[in-house]
Short mmCIF file of N, CA and C in Angstrom, two decimals:
data_model
loop_
_atom_site.label_atom_id
_atom_site.label_comp_id
_atom_site.label_asym_id
_atom_site.label_seq_id
_atom_site.Cartn_x
_atom_site.Cartn_y
_atom_site.Cartn_z
N MET A 115 0.37 9.11 23.69
CA MET A 115 -0.64 9.24 22.49
C MET A 115 -2.02 9.39 23.11
N SER A 116 -2.90 10.57 22.69
CA SER A 116 -4.05 10.54 22.81
C SER A 116 -4.82 9.60 22.37
N LYS A 117 -6.41 8.76 22.89
CA LYS A 117 -7.36 8.35 21.87
C LYS A 117 -7.60 9.03 20.77
N THR A 118 -7.64 10.47 20.46
CA THR A 118 -8.28 10.69 19.66
C THR A 118 -7.14 10.50 18.14
N GLU A 119 -5.91 10.53 18.92
CA GLU A 119 -4.84 10.92 17.32
C GLU A 119 -5.00 8.81 17.31
N TYR A 120 -5.15 8.18 18.73
CA TYR A 120 -5.47 6.29 18.05
C TYR A 120 -6.40 6.24 16.95
N PHE A 121 -7.41 6.86 17.85
CA PHE A 121 -9.17 6.68 16.59
C PHE A 121 -8.41 7.29 15.28
N ASN A 122 -7.88 8.41 15.03
CA ASN A 122 -7.71 8.85 13.84
C ASN A 122 -6.50 8.03 13.09
N PHE A 123 -5.86 7.67 12.93
CA PHE A 123 -4.92 6.55 13.24
C PHE A 123 -5.73 5.29 12.72
N CYS A 124 -6.40 5.01 13.29
CA CYS A 124 -6.95 3.65 12.96
C CYS A 124 -8.16 4.02 11.63
N GLN A 125 -8.72 4.90 11.39
CA GLN A 125 -9.66 5.35 10.66
C GLN A 125 -8.84 5.34 9.13
N LYS A 126 -8.05 6.15 9.36
CA LYS A 126 -7.08 6.23 8.23
C LYS A 126 -6.42 5.13 7.93
N LEU A 127 -6.39 4.14 8.37
CA LEU A 127 -5.27 2.98 8.42
C LEU A 127 -6.50 2.27 7.60
N ALA A 128 -8.04 2.00 8.15
CA ALA A 128 -8.97 1.39 7.63
C ALA A 128 -9.19 1.89 5.91
N PHE A 129 -9.52 3.26 6.18
CA PHE A 129 -10.04 4.14 4.90
C PHE A 129 -8.51 3.70 3.57
N HIS A 130 -7.59 3.84 4.24
CA HIS A 130 -6.68 4.08 2.89
C HIS A 130 -5.69 2.42 2.56
N ALA A 131 -5.96 1.43 3.66
CA ALA A 131 -5.49 0.25 3.54
C ALA A 131 -6.10 -1.13 3.63
N ALA A 132 -7.53 -0.87 3.51
CA ALA A 132 -8.68 -1.85 3.17
C ALA A 132 -8.35 -2.92 3.09
N PRO A 133 -8.05 -3.03 1.76
CA PRO A 133 -7.94 -4.23 0.99
C PRO A 133 -6.52 -4.77 1.35
N THR A 134 -5.90 -4.35 1.57
CA THR A 134 -4.70 -4.51 2.16
C THR A 134 -4.94 -6.15 3.96
N LEU A 135 -5.53 -5.16 4.64
CA LEU A 135 -5.99 -5.81 5.98
C LEU A 135 -6.85 -6.87 5.92
N LEU A 136 -7.99 -7.17 4.75
CA LEU A 136 -9.26 -7.57 4.37
C LEU A 136 -8.21 -8.95 3.71
N GLY A 137 -7.48 -8.79 2.75
CA GLY A 137 -6.83 -9.91 2.38
C GLY A 137 -6.50 -10.25 0.92
N ILE A 138 -7.24 -9.20 0.58
CA ILE A 138 -7.03 -9.43 -1.06
C ILE A 138 -6.31 -8.23 -1.78
N LYS A 139 -5.27 -7.44 -1.17
CA LYS A 139 -3.93 -7.18 -2.07
C LYS A 139 -3.10 -7.01 -1.28
N CYS A 140 -2.41 -7.03 -1.81
CA CYS A 140 -0.96 -7.57 -1.18
C CYS A 140 -0.01 -5.93 -0.70
N ALA A 141 -0.84 -4.83 -0.73
CA ALA A 141 0.06 -3.77 -0.22
C ALA A 141 -1.15 -2.42 -0.67
N SER A 142 -0.90 -1.32 0.40
CA SER A 142 -1.50 -0.35 0.38
C SER A 142 -0.63 1.23 1.02
N LEU A 143 -1.00 2.13 0.28
CA LEU A 143 0.30 3.07 0.41
C LEU A 143 -0.74 4.56 1.20
N VAL A 144 -0.35 4.51 2.59
CA VAL A 144 -1.16 5.11 3.16
C VAL A 144 0.09 6.72 3.35
N SER A 145 -0.62 7.62 3.20
CA SER A 145 0.36 9.05 3.53
C SER A 145 -0.69 10.09 4.93
N LEU A 146 0.28 10.30 5.72
CA LEU A 146 0.09 10.55 7.05
C LEU A 146 0.68 12.34 7.06
N SER A 147 -0.23 12.53 8.03
CA SER A 147 0.38 13.98 8.51
C SER A 147 1.52 13.90 9.83
N ALA A 148 2.35 14.35 9.40
CA ALA A 148 3.70 14.11 10.12
C ALA A 148 3.68 14.72 11.46
N SER A 149 2.79 15.84 11.60
CA SER A 149 2.25 16.72 12.97
C SER A 149 1.28 15.96 13.34
N GLU A 150 0.15 15.49 12.46
CA GLU A 150 -1.14 14.98 13.41
C GLU A 150 -0.42 13.18 14.18
N PHE A 151 0.59 12.40 13.42
CA PHE A 151 0.35 11.44 13.90
C PHE A 151 1.92 11.19 13.91
N ASP A 152 2.34 10.12 15.35
CA ASP A 152 3.90 9.58 15.58
C ASP A 152 3.64 8.35 14.62
N LEU A 153 4.37 8.69 13.53
CA LEU A 153 4.17 7.45 12.49
C LEU A 153 5.08 6.53 13.02
N ASP A 154 6.13 6.90 14.11
CA ASP A 154 7.07 5.52 14.45
C ASP A 154 7.12 5.04 14.85
N PHE A 155 6.02 5.83 16.19
CA PHE A 155 5.18 4.53 16.74
C PHE A 155 4.03 3.44 16.69
N HIS A 156 3.39 4.40 15.36
CA HIS A 156 2.33 3.57 15.13
C HIS A 156 2.90 2.21 14.18
N SER A 157 4.39 3.51 13.35
CA SER A 157 4.28 1.84 12.47
C SER A 157 4.95 0.54 13.51
N THR A 158 5.63 1.23 14.27
CA THR A 158 6.03 -0.05 14.86
C THR A 158 5.17 -0.90 15.73
N TYR A 159 4.27 -0.37 16.39
CA TYR A 159 2.85 -0.90 17.15
C TYR A 159 2.28 -1.83 16.30
N PHE A 160 1.23 -1.39 14.82
CA PHE A 160 1.71 -2.09 13.77
C PHE A 160 2.25 -3.51 13.41
N ASN A 161 3.69 -3.54 13.63
CA ASN A 161 4.06 -4.65 13.09
C ASN A 161 4.32 -5.36 14.37
N ARG A 162 4.21 -5.03 15.50
CA ARG A 162 4.74 -6.22 16.88
C ARG A 162 2.69 -6.58 16.67
N ARG A 163 1.70 -5.72 16.95
CA ARG A 163 0.51 -6.45 16.93
C ARG A 163 -0.10 -7.30 15.35
N ALA A 164 0.49 -6.71 14.26
CA ALA A 164 -0.32 -7.29 13.10
C ALA A 164 0.73 -8.28 12.47
N SER A 165 1.75 -8.22 13.32
CA SER A 165 2.59 -9.86 12.86
C SER A 165 1.64 -11.28 12.85
N SER A 166 0.92 -11.56 13.37
CA SER A 166 0.66 -12.67 13.71
C SER A 166 -0.64 -12.89 12.50
N LYS A 167 -0.84 -11.75 12.31
CA LYS A 167 -1.36 -11.69 10.59
C LYS A 167 -1.21 -11.99 9.35
N GLY A 168 0.17 -12.13 9.65
CA GLY A 168 1.45 -11.64 8.35
C GLY A 168 1.35 -10.44 7.92
N LEU A 169 1.15 -9.21 8.38
CA LEU A 169 0.80 -7.61 8.10
C LEU A 169 1.78 -7.23 8.56
N LYS A 170 2.62 -5.98 7.33
CA LYS A 170 3.49 -5.32 8.32
C LYS A 170 3.40 -3.81 7.73
N SER A 171 4.39 -3.54 7.88
CA SER A 171 4.52 -1.98 7.67
C SER A 171 5.73 -1.27 7.71
N LYS A 172 6.07 -0.55 6.21
CA LYS A 172 7.27 -0.15 6.77
C LYS A 172 6.96 1.72 5.97
N ILE A 173 8.30 2.86 6.55
CA ILE A 173 7.81 3.78 7.05
C ILE A 173 8.87 4.48 5.04
N LEU A 174 7.90 4.58 4.25
CA LEU A 174 9.23 4.96 2.62
C LEU A 174 10.14 6.38 2.98
N CYS A 175 9.35 7.37 3.30
CA CYS A 175 9.88 8.43 3.40
C CYS A 175 8.88 9.49 4.27
N CYS A 176 9.47 10.03 4.91
CA CYS A 176 9.09 11.55 4.87
C CYS A 176 9.37 12.63 4.15
N CYS A 177 8.35 13.12 3.58
CA CYS A 177 8.14 14.05 2.72
C CYS A 177 7.91 15.10 2.97
N GLY A 178 8.43 16.15 3.34
CA GLY A 178 7.55 17.57 3.65
C GLY A 178 7.25 17.15 5.23
N ASN A 179 5.53 17.74 5.49
CA ASN A 179 5.03 17.32 6.67
C ASN A 179 4.32 16.07 6.25
N ARG A 180 4.39 15.28 5.70
CA ARG A 180 3.36 13.53 5.47
C ARG A 180 4.87 12.34 5.31
N LYS A 181 4.07 11.63 5.68
CA LYS A 181 5.07 10.29 5.64
C LYS A 181 4.19 9.17 4.92
N LEU A 182 5.11 8.32 4.11
CA LEU A 182 4.45 7.31 3.47
C LEU A 182 4.85 6.40 4.24
N MET A 183 3.34 5.22 4.56
CA MET A 183 4.01 4.15 4.64
C MET A 183 3.28 2.90 3.77
N LEU A 184 3.85 1.77 3.96
CA LEU A 184 3.28 1.78 3.35
C LEU A 184 2.79 0.06 4.02
N VAL A 185 1.70 -0.73 4.11
CA VAL A 185 0.98 -1.85 4.85
C VAL A 185 1.54 -3.16 3.87
N TYR A 186 1.75 -4.14 4.37
CA TYR A 186 1.62 -5.27 3.16
C TYR A 186 1.72 -5.73 4.03
N SER A 187 1.10 -7.27 3.18
CA SER A 187 1.18 -9.04 3.42
C SER A 187 2.46 -9.61 3.03
N GLU A 188 3.01 -9.77 4.13
CA GLU A 188 4.47 -10.53 3.93
C GLU A 188 4.22 -11.30 2.29
N GLU A 189 3.30 -12.89 2.75
CA GLU A 189 3.38 -13.60 2.26
C GLU A 189 2.85 -12.98 0.24
N LYS A 190 1.89 -12.08 0.75
CA LYS A 190 1.48 -11.57 -0.54
C LYS A 190 2.15 -10.82 -2.05
N LEU A 191 3.06 -10.10 -0.29
CA LEU A 191 3.98 -9.18 -1.84
C LEU A 191 5.26 -9.83 -2.04
N ALA A 192 5.63 -11.10 -1.16
CA ALA A 192 6.89 -11.94 -1.27
C ALA A 192 6.36 -12.49 -2.79
N LYS A 193 5.27 -12.56 -2.84
CA LYS A 193 4.94 -13.84 -4.11
C LYS A 193 4.65 -12.78 -5.49
N ARG A 194 4.02 -11.10 -5.27
CA ARG A 194 4.11 -10.97 -6.32
C ARG A 194 5.36 -10.34 -6.29
N LEU A 195 6.37 -10.05 -5.88
CA LEU A 195 7.79 -9.15 -6.18
C LEU A 195 8.64 -11.10 -7.18
N SER A 196 7.80 -11.82 -7.21
CA SER A 196 8.52 -12.95 -7.85
C SER A 196 8.29 -13.11 -8.79
N GLU A 197 7.49 -12.51 -9.54
CA GLU A 197 6.48 -12.87 -10.63
C GLU A 197 7.59 -12.20 -11.74
N ASP A 198 7.31 -13.18 -12.88
CA ASP A 198 8.42 -13.10 -14.37
C ASP A 198 8.46 -11.44 -14.13
N GLY A 199 6.99 -10.93 -14.51
CA GLY A 199 6.77 -9.72 -15.25
C GLY A 199 7.07 -8.04 -14.03
N VAL A 200 7.13 -8.81 -13.22
CA VAL A 200 7.01 -7.68 -11.64
C VAL A 200 8.68 -7.30 -11.89
N GLN A 201 9.80 -9.10 -11.99
CA GLN A 201 11.06 -8.71 -12.05
C GLN A 201 11.44 -7.79 -13.27
N LYS A 202 11.04 -7.96 -13.82
CA LYS A 202 11.15 -7.19 -15.53
C LYS A 202 11.10 -5.97 -14.92
N VAL A 203 9.91 -5.61 -14.60
CA VAL A 203 9.75 -4.38 -14.56
C VAL A 203 11.09 -3.71 -13.36
N LEU A 204 10.84 -3.84 -12.46
CA LEU A 204 12.09 -3.58 -11.49
C LEU A 204 13.31 -3.30 -11.62
N GLN A 205 13.82 -4.07 -12.29
CA GLN A 205 15.29 -4.64 -12.83
C GLN A 205 15.49 -3.33 -13.69
N LYS A 206 14.82 -2.85 -14.44
CA LYS A 206 14.57 -1.73 -14.99
C LYS A 206 15.57 -0.89 -14.44
N TYR A 207 14.92 -0.58 -12.91
CA TYR A 207 15.00 0.61 -12.18
C TYR A 207 15.84 0.15 -10.78
N GLY A 208 17.42 -1.15 -11.19
CA GLY A 208 17.99 -1.13 -10.70
C GLY A 208 17.49 -1.85 -8.74
N TYR A 209 16.51 -2.58 -8.45
CA TYR A 209 16.16 -3.38 -8.14
C TYR A 209 17.29 -4.61 -8.24
N PRO A 210 17.50 -5.79 -7.61
CA PRO A 210 18.02 -6.78 -7.27
C PRO A 210 16.89 -7.99 -7.82
N LYS A 211 17.87 -8.88 -8.54
CA LYS A 211 16.81 -10.00 -9.20
C LYS A 211 16.64 -10.81 -8.04
N ASN A 212 15.51 -11.61 -7.98
CA ASN A 212 15.23 -12.21 -7.11
C ASN A 212 15.78 -11.69 -5.84
N SER A 213 14.67 -11.06 -4.77
CA SER A 213 15.88 -10.54 -3.60
C SER A 213 14.90 -10.80 -2.58
N TYR A 214 14.88 -10.45 -1.47
CA TYR A 214 14.10 -10.49 -0.63
C TYR A 214 12.87 -9.23 -0.64
N ILE A 215 12.29 -9.07 -0.15
CA ILE A 215 11.34 -8.26 0.49
C ILE A 215 11.78 -6.80 1.25
N SER A 216 12.64 -7.12 1.82
CA SER A 216 13.42 -6.33 2.61
C SER A 216 14.38 -5.36 1.66
N GLU A 217 15.21 -5.92 0.63
CA GLU A 217 15.88 -5.40 -0.48
C GLU A 217 15.48 -4.87 -1.31
N ASN A 218 13.86 -4.89 -1.79
CA ASN A 218 13.34 -4.60 -2.49
C ASN A 218 12.37 -2.59 -1.97
N LEU A 219 12.08 -2.84 -0.73
CA LEU A 219 11.35 -2.23 -0.19
C LEU A 219 12.27 -1.00 -0.04
N ASP A 220 14.03 -1.59 0.43
CA ASP A 220 15.05 -0.55 0.80
C ASP A 220 15.16 0.10 -0.80
N ARG A 221 15.26 -0.67 -1.55
CA ARG A 221 15.98 0.20 -2.97
C ARG A 221 14.54 1.06 -3.34
N LEU A 222 13.07 0.76 -2.94
CA LEU A 222 11.73 1.37 -3.41
C LEU A 222 12.39 2.88 -2.45
N THR A 223 12.75 2.67 -0.88
CA THR A 223 12.80 3.64 -0.61
C THR A 223 14.03 4.90 -0.57
N GLU A 224 15.02 4.16 -1.33
CA GLU A 224 16.02 5.21 -1.54
C GLU A 224 15.58 5.90 -2.90
N ARG A 225 14.86 4.96 -3.83
CA ARG A 225 14.29 5.78 -4.78
C ARG A 225 13.29 6.93 -4.62
N ILE A 226 12.59 6.72 -4.07
CA ILE A 226 11.68 7.10 -3.57
C ILE A 226 12.88 8.83 -2.89
N LYS A 227 13.64 8.59 -2.35
CA LYS A 227 13.99 9.78 -1.60
C LYS A 227 15.09 10.48 -2.50
N LYS A 228 15.70 9.99 -3.74
CA LYS A 228 16.60 10.47 -4.39
C LYS A 228 15.56 10.92 -6.02
N CYS A 229 15.03 10.38 -6.13
CA CYS A 229 14.08 10.14 -7.76
C CYS A 229 13.57 11.86 -7.65
N GLY A 230 14.06 12.41 -8.69
CA GLY A 230 13.45 13.99 -8.82
C GLY A 230 11.91 13.93 -9.27
N ASP A 231 11.93 12.35 -9.70
CA ASP A 231 10.46 12.16 -10.16
C ASP A 231 9.68 11.28 -9.66
N PHE A 232 8.52 11.05 -8.79
CA PHE A 232 8.07 9.56 -8.09
C PHE A 232 8.67 8.76 -9.19
N PRO A 233 8.78 7.50 -8.27
CA PRO A 233 9.48 6.47 -8.86
C PRO A 233 7.77 5.30 -9.61
N HIS A 234 7.70 5.26 -9.92
CA HIS A 234 6.09 4.60 -10.90
C HIS A 234 5.91 3.78 -10.92
N GLU A 235 7.32 2.84 -10.70
CA GLU A 235 7.02 1.63 -10.38
C GLU A 235 6.68 0.45 -8.98
N ILE A 236 6.45 2.00 -8.38
CA ILE A 236 5.79 1.43 -7.31
C ILE A 236 4.48 0.95 -6.92
N GLY A 237 3.92 0.96 -8.30
CA GLY A 237 2.20 0.40 -8.83
C GLY A 237 2.90 -1.49 -9.00
N VAL A 238 3.62 -1.60 -8.84
CA VAL A 238 4.13 -3.47 -9.01
C VAL A 238 3.90 -3.58 -7.21
N PHE A 239 4.40 -2.84 -6.60
CA PHE A 239 4.16 -3.03 -5.05
C PHE A 239 2.47 -2.49 -4.78
N LEU A 240 2.11 -2.28 -5.42
CA LEU A 240 0.62 -1.95 -4.42
C LEU A 240 -0.29 -2.87 -5.03
N ASP A 241 -0.05 -3.93 -6.20
CA ASP A 241 -0.37 -5.33 -7.25
C ASP A 241 -1.55 -4.39 -7.84
N TYR A 242 -1.21 -3.04 -8.73
CA TYR A 242 -1.25 -2.89 -9.89
C TYR A 242 -1.02 -3.96 -10.66
N PRO A 243 -2.34 -4.20 -11.84
CA PRO A 243 -1.68 -5.00 -13.01
C PRO A 243 -0.55 -4.32 -13.94
N ILE A 244 0.24 -5.38 -14.31
CA ILE A 244 1.53 -5.39 -14.80
C ILE A 244 1.52 -3.90 -15.90
N GLU A 245 0.51 -4.34 -16.78
CA GLU A 245 -0.11 -3.62 -17.96
C GLU A 245 -0.38 -2.26 -18.03
N ASP A 246 -0.79 -1.35 -16.72
CA ASP A 246 -1.03 -0.34 -16.34
C ASP A 246 0.04 0.06 -15.66
N VAL A 247 0.94 -0.38 -15.23
CA VAL A 247 2.43 0.24 -14.51
C VAL A 247 2.97 0.68 -15.87
N GLU A 248 3.01 -0.54 -16.02
CA GLU A 248 4.00 0.22 -17.85
C GLU A 248 3.58 0.89 -18.47
N GLY A 249 2.48 0.97 -18.53
CA GLY A 249 1.24 2.22 -19.83
C GLY A 249 1.82 3.42 -18.81
N PHE A 250 1.71 3.50 -17.30
CA PHE A 250 1.49 4.57 -16.79
C PHE A 250 3.41 5.16 -16.63
N ILE A 251 4.26 4.38 -17.00
CA ILE A 251 5.37 4.70 -17.13
C ILE A 251 5.72 5.17 -18.80
N LYS A 252 5.24 4.63 -19.76
CA LYS A 252 5.88 4.03 -20.78
C LYS A 252 4.89 5.99 -21.44
N ASN A 253 3.72 5.78 -21.03
CA ASN A 253 2.58 7.62 -21.29
C ASN A 253 2.68 8.69 -20.45
N LYS A 254 3.49 8.25 -19.30
CA LYS A 254 4.22 9.05 -18.67
C LYS A 254 2.52 9.85 -17.85
N GLY A 255 2.10 8.97 -17.20
CA GLY A 255 0.45 9.21 -16.99
C GLY A 255 -1.19 9.98 -18.23
N GLU A 256 -0.09 9.69 -19.06
CA GLU A 256 -1.63 10.11 -19.91
C GLU A 256 -1.82 9.59 -21.15
N ASN A 257 -3.05 9.19 -21.73
CA ASN A 257 -3.82 8.36 -22.82
C ASN A 257 -3.90 7.18 -21.65
N PHE A 258 -4.08 7.35 -20.60
CA PHE A 258 -5.18 6.29 -19.87
C PHE A 258 -6.45 6.05 -20.12
N LYS A 259 -6.49 4.71 -20.29
CA LYS A 259 -8.49 4.51 -21.18
C LYS A 259 -9.71 4.99 -19.78
N MET A 260 -8.82 4.63 -18.12
CA MET A 260 -9.68 5.04 -16.98
C MET A 260 -8.87 5.78 -15.99
N CYS A 261 -9.96 6.30 -14.96
CA CYS A 261 -8.75 6.54 -13.64
C CYS A 261 -9.75 6.25 -12.62
N GLY A 262 -9.03 5.15 -11.41
CA GLY A 262 -10.21 4.94 -10.69
C GLY A 262 -9.26 4.99 -9.40
N CYS A 263 -8.64 3.70 -8.66
CA CYS A 263 -7.59 4.01 -7.72
C CYS A 263 -6.34 3.51 -8.36
N TRP A 264 -6.06 3.51 -9.48
CA TRP A 264 -4.94 4.16 -10.33
C TRP A 264 -5.08 4.31 -11.86
N LYS A 265 -4.51 4.84 -12.81
CA LYS A 265 -4.75 4.57 -14.32
C LYS A 265 -5.01 3.50 -14.71
N VAL A 266 -5.84 3.09 -15.55
CA VAL A 266 -6.26 1.91 -16.27
C VAL A 266 -5.18 2.11 -17.54
N TYR A 267 -4.48 1.27 -17.92
CA TYR A 267 -4.14 1.24 -19.88
C TYR A 267 -4.71 0.01 -20.41
N GLY A 268 -4.89 -0.74 -19.53
CA GLY A 268 -5.43 -2.61 -20.09
C GLY A 268 -6.82 -2.65 -19.19
N SER A 269 -6.86 -3.79 -18.78
CA SER A 269 -8.50 -4.58 -18.82
C SER A 269 -9.52 -3.09 -18.05
N GLU A 270 -11.07 -2.51 -18.63
CA GLU A 270 -11.47 -1.62 -17.90
C GLU A 270 -12.38 -2.68 -16.88
N GLU A 271 -12.90 -3.75 -17.27
CA GLU A 271 -13.77 -4.45 -16.83
C GLU A 271 -13.11 -4.95 -15.33
N LYS A 272 -11.80 -5.55 -15.70
CA LYS A 272 -11.17 -6.42 -14.73
C LYS A 272 -11.09 -4.75 -13.47
N ALA A 273 -10.49 -3.79 -13.95
CA ALA A 273 -10.46 -2.47 -13.29
C ALA A 273 -11.09 -2.45 -12.61
N LYS A 274 -12.77 -2.15 -13.14
CA LYS A 274 -13.92 -1.50 -12.02
C LYS A 274 -13.45 -2.74 -11.12
N ARG A 275 -13.90 -4.07 -11.73
CA ARG A 275 -14.09 -4.72 -10.73
C ARG A 275 -13.55 -5.31 -9.31
N THR A 276 -11.96 -4.38 -9.66
CA THR A 276 -11.16 -4.27 -8.65
C THR A 276 -11.78 -3.41 -7.87
N PHE A 277 -11.59 -2.01 -8.52
CA PHE A 277 -11.84 -0.84 -7.79
C PHE A 277 -13.38 -0.89 -6.98
N GLU A 278 -14.21 -1.62 -7.74
CA GLU A 278 -15.47 -2.12 -6.48
C GLU A 278 -15.23 -2.74 -5.10
N ASN A 279 -14.29 -4.11 -5.67
CA ASN A 279 -14.20 -4.79 -4.44
C ASN A 279 -13.49 -4.02 -3.35
N TYR A 280 -12.24 -3.12 -3.81
CA TYR A 280 -11.62 -2.16 -2.99
C TYR A 280 -12.53 -1.36 -2.14
N SER A 281 -13.64 -0.98 -2.98
CA SER A 281 -14.10 0.00 -2.01
C SER A 281 -15.36 -0.59 -1.41
N LYS A 282 -16.00 -1.90 -1.12
CA LYS A 282 -16.35 -2.89 -0.34
C LYS A 282 -15.94 -3.15 1.23
N CYS A 283 -14.31 -3.35 0.47
CA CYS A 283 -13.55 -3.71 2.09
C CYS A 283 -13.95 -2.13 2.54
N ARG A 284 -13.30 -1.02 1.81
CA ARG A 284 -13.43 -0.36 2.96
C ARG A 284 -14.39 0.35 3.27
N LYS A 285 -16.17 0.41 2.80
CA LYS A 285 -16.87 0.77 3.56
C LYS A 285 -17.03 -0.04 4.71
N PHE A 286 -16.62 -1.69 4.48
CA PHE A 286 -16.89 -2.93 5.70
C PHE A 286 -16.07 -2.36 6.36
N LEU A 287 -14.82 -2.15 6.46
CA LEU A 287 -13.57 -1.84 7.65
C LEU A 287 -14.01 -0.57 8.23
N CYS A 288 -14.31 0.59 7.53
CA CYS A 288 -14.91 1.86 8.22
C CYS A 288 -15.74 1.69 9.16
N SER A 289 -16.99 1.09 8.11
CA SER A 289 -18.08 0.83 9.29
C SER A 289 -18.23 0.33 10.35
N LYS A 290 -17.10 -1.11 10.61
CA LYS A 290 -16.79 -1.77 11.85
C LYS A 290 -15.99 -0.62 12.87
N LEU A 291 -15.37 0.28 12.71
CA LEU A 291 -14.89 0.78 13.19
C LEU A 291 -15.80 1.95 14.09
N ILE A 292 -16.65 2.45 13.51
CA ILE A 292 -17.54 2.82 14.00
C ILE A 292 -18.15 2.02 15.17
N GLU A 293 -18.69 0.45 15.23
CA GLU A 293 -19.21 0.09 16.23
C GLU A 293 -17.91 -0.25 17.51
N ASN A 294 -16.26 -0.11 16.86
CA ASN A 294 -14.90 -0.85 17.85
C ASN A 294 -14.49 0.35 17.49
N PRO A 295 -13.86 1.67 17.55
CA PRO A 295 -12.92 2.24 16.99
C PRO A 295 -11.28 1.67 17.89
N ASP A 296 -11.21 0.33 17.45
CA ASP A 296 -9.76 -0.49 17.71
C ASP A 296 -9.53 -1.18 16.50
N ILE A 297 -9.27 -0.54 15.63
CA ILE A 297 -8.57 -1.76 14.39
C ILE A 297 -8.08 -2.63 14.49
N TYR A 298 -7.70 -3.43 15.48
CA TYR A 298 -6.94 -3.90 15.85
C TYR A 298 -7.82 -5.12 16.51
N ARG A 299 -9.28 -5.09 17.01
CA ARG A 299 -9.84 -5.27 17.99
C ARG A 299 -10.89 -6.54 16.62
N VAL A 300 -10.96 -5.00 15.21
CA VAL A 300 -12.10 -5.04 14.59
C VAL A 300 -10.72 -6.38 13.25
N LEU A 301 -10.04 -6.51 13.14
CA LEU A 301 -9.33 -7.52 12.70
C LEU A 301 -9.39 -8.41 13.07
N LYS A 302 -9.24 -8.86 13.88
CA LYS A 302 -9.00 -9.78 15.07
C LYS A 302 -8.04 -10.38 15.17
N ILE A 303 -7.40 -9.46 15.75
CA ILE A 303 -5.96 -9.34 16.12
C ILE A 303 -5.35 -9.01 17.50
N SER A 304 -4.82 -10.36 17.93
CA SER A 304 -4.61 -10.05 19.72
C SER A 304 -3.57 -8.68 19.94
#
């Protein structure tokens, strides 16, 4: 792997997963070019380095020339997936009740690969408010109040604050990468 590929991967990871890497979001989805990045290597390397901080990654699918990688906090995602409202949404799509993260991620991977339409319940994995996930599914992505990091059907004010916090995380982490191009050092991961 070249230094350029490593640096570009660090930049993409920082931009798309900053809120998760900085601890305010349970998971982030990163879509990367399969021809530009050796995602199997990067995911394995990330899991080895970031596990000390409770962070993991999983490649969910290879869709054409893109790969979708989920970056998540094991603790925060486990807590999120155990919430009653989340359980209710996931059970509608065949997710096992009160199961381990790995079982839920395997089901999500299966749904991405087999689903004719993208499995929109992914929003619960990405920490979107339940009312927004359910609103998106019910309205088929239409009739939303506002659009930012996701389409909002519930509280606009709460969503605006969250979007601003995510943006601050992104700006902070990306600016730190200018000073030090190694995301693991920036995050103080040994």
